CSV table of C-alpha atoms in Angstrom, one decimal:
chain,number,residue,atom,x,y,z
A,1,UNK,CA,-69.5,5.8,-14.9
A,2,UNK,CA,-67.1,3.9,-12.6
A,3,UNK,CA,-69.8,1.3,-11.6
A,4,UNK,CA,-69.5,-0.8,-14.9
A,5,UNK,CA,-72.5,-2.9,-14.0
A,6,UNK,CA,-75.9,-2.7,-12.4
A,7,UNK,CA,-78.8,-0.3,-13.1
A,8,UNK,CA,-77.5,2.8,-11.2
A,9,UNK,CA,-74.7,5.3,-11.6
A,10,UNK,CA,-73.6,7.4,-8.7
A,11,UNK,CA,-72.5,11.0,-8.3
A,12,UNK,CA,-69.1,11.3,-6.6
A,13,UNK,CA,-69.2,15.1,-6.2
A,14,UNK,CA,-70.6,14.8,-2.7
A,15,UNK,CA,-74.2,15.7,-3.7
A,16,UNK,CA,-75.3,12.1,-3.4
A,17,UNK,CA,-77.3,12.1,-6.7
A,18,UNK,CA,-78.2,8.7,-8.2
A,19,UNK,CA,-78.9,8.0,-11.8
A,20,UNK,CA,-81.1,4.9,-12.6
A,21,UNK,CA,-81.3,3.3,-16.0
A,22,UNK,CA,-84.7,3.3,-17.7
A,23,UNK,CA,-85.7,1.3,-20.8
A,24,UNK,CA,-82.9,-0.8,-22.4
A,25,UNK,CA,-79.9,1.4,-21.4
A,26,UNK,CA,-76.8,-0.9,-21.0
A,27,UNK,CA,-73.2,-0.6,-20.0
A,28,UNK,CA,-70.6,-0.5,-22.8
A,29,UNK,CA,-67.0,0.4,-23.5
A,30,UNK,CA,-66.7,4.2,-23.3
A,31,UNK,CA,-64.2,6.9,-24.4
A,32,UNK,CA,-62.6,6.7,-21.0
A,33,UNK,CA,-63.4,3.4,-19.3
A,34,UNK,CA,-67.1,2.7,-19.2
A,35,UNK,CA,-70.1,4.2,-21.1
A,36,UNK,CA,-73.8,3.7,-21.5
A,37,UNK,CA,-75.6,2.6,-24.7
A,38,UNK,CA,-79.0,3.9,-25.6
A,39,UNK,CA,-80.9,2.1,-28.4
A,40,UNK,CA,-83.0,5.2,-29.2
A,41,UNK,CA,-86.3,3.5,-28.1
A,42,UNK,CA,-87.3,5.0,-24.7
A,43,UNK,CA,-83.9,4.8,-23.0
A,44,UNK,CA,-82.8,7.4,-20.4
A,45,UNK,CA,-81.3,7.8,-17.0
A,46,UNK,CA,-83.6,9.2,-14.3
A,47,UNK,CA,-82.1,11.1,-11.3
A,48,UNK,CA,-83.0,12.4,-7.9
A,49,UNK,CA,-81.2,15.7,-8.8
A,50,UNK,CA,-83.3,18.8,-8.6
A,51,UNK,CA,-82.2,21.3,-11.3
A,52,UNK,CA,-83.2,24.9,-11.0
A,53,UNK,CA,-83.6,25.9,-14.7
A,54,UNK,CA,-83.7,29.6,-13.8
A,55,UNK,CA,-80.1,29.4,-12.5
A,56,UNK,CA,-76.9,28.6,-14.4
A,57,UNK,CA,-75.9,25.0,-14.6
A,58,UNK,CA,-73.7,22.7,-16.7
A,59,UNK,CA,-74.3,19.4,-18.3
A,60,UNK,CA,-71.7,17.6,-20.5
A,61,UNK,CA,-71.4,14.2,-22.2
A,62,UNK,CA,-69.5,12.4,-25.0
A,63,UNK,CA,-71.6,10.9,-27.8
A,64,UNK,CA,-70.7,8.3,-30.4
A,65,UNK,CA,-73.5,7.9,-33.0
A,66,UNK,CA,-73.4,4.5,-34.7
A,67,UNK,CA,-75.6,5.7,-37.5
A,68,UNK,CA,-76.8,9.0,-38.8
A,69,UNK,CA,-80.2,9.4,-40.5
């Protein structure tokens, strides 16, 4: 998340995928530089990436829950 502002985040792997903020997702301070805050009410990032769920793939992220309930 090197962009630090705007409503898109870009893939720098060479695949040219773009993630677009939906709902009230916002930029925030992250574990390493910048992160994204989701308020738990319909926030997500949509992408133009096509994932073949029948083939192996990886997805990773850091999470910092502010409250647990």
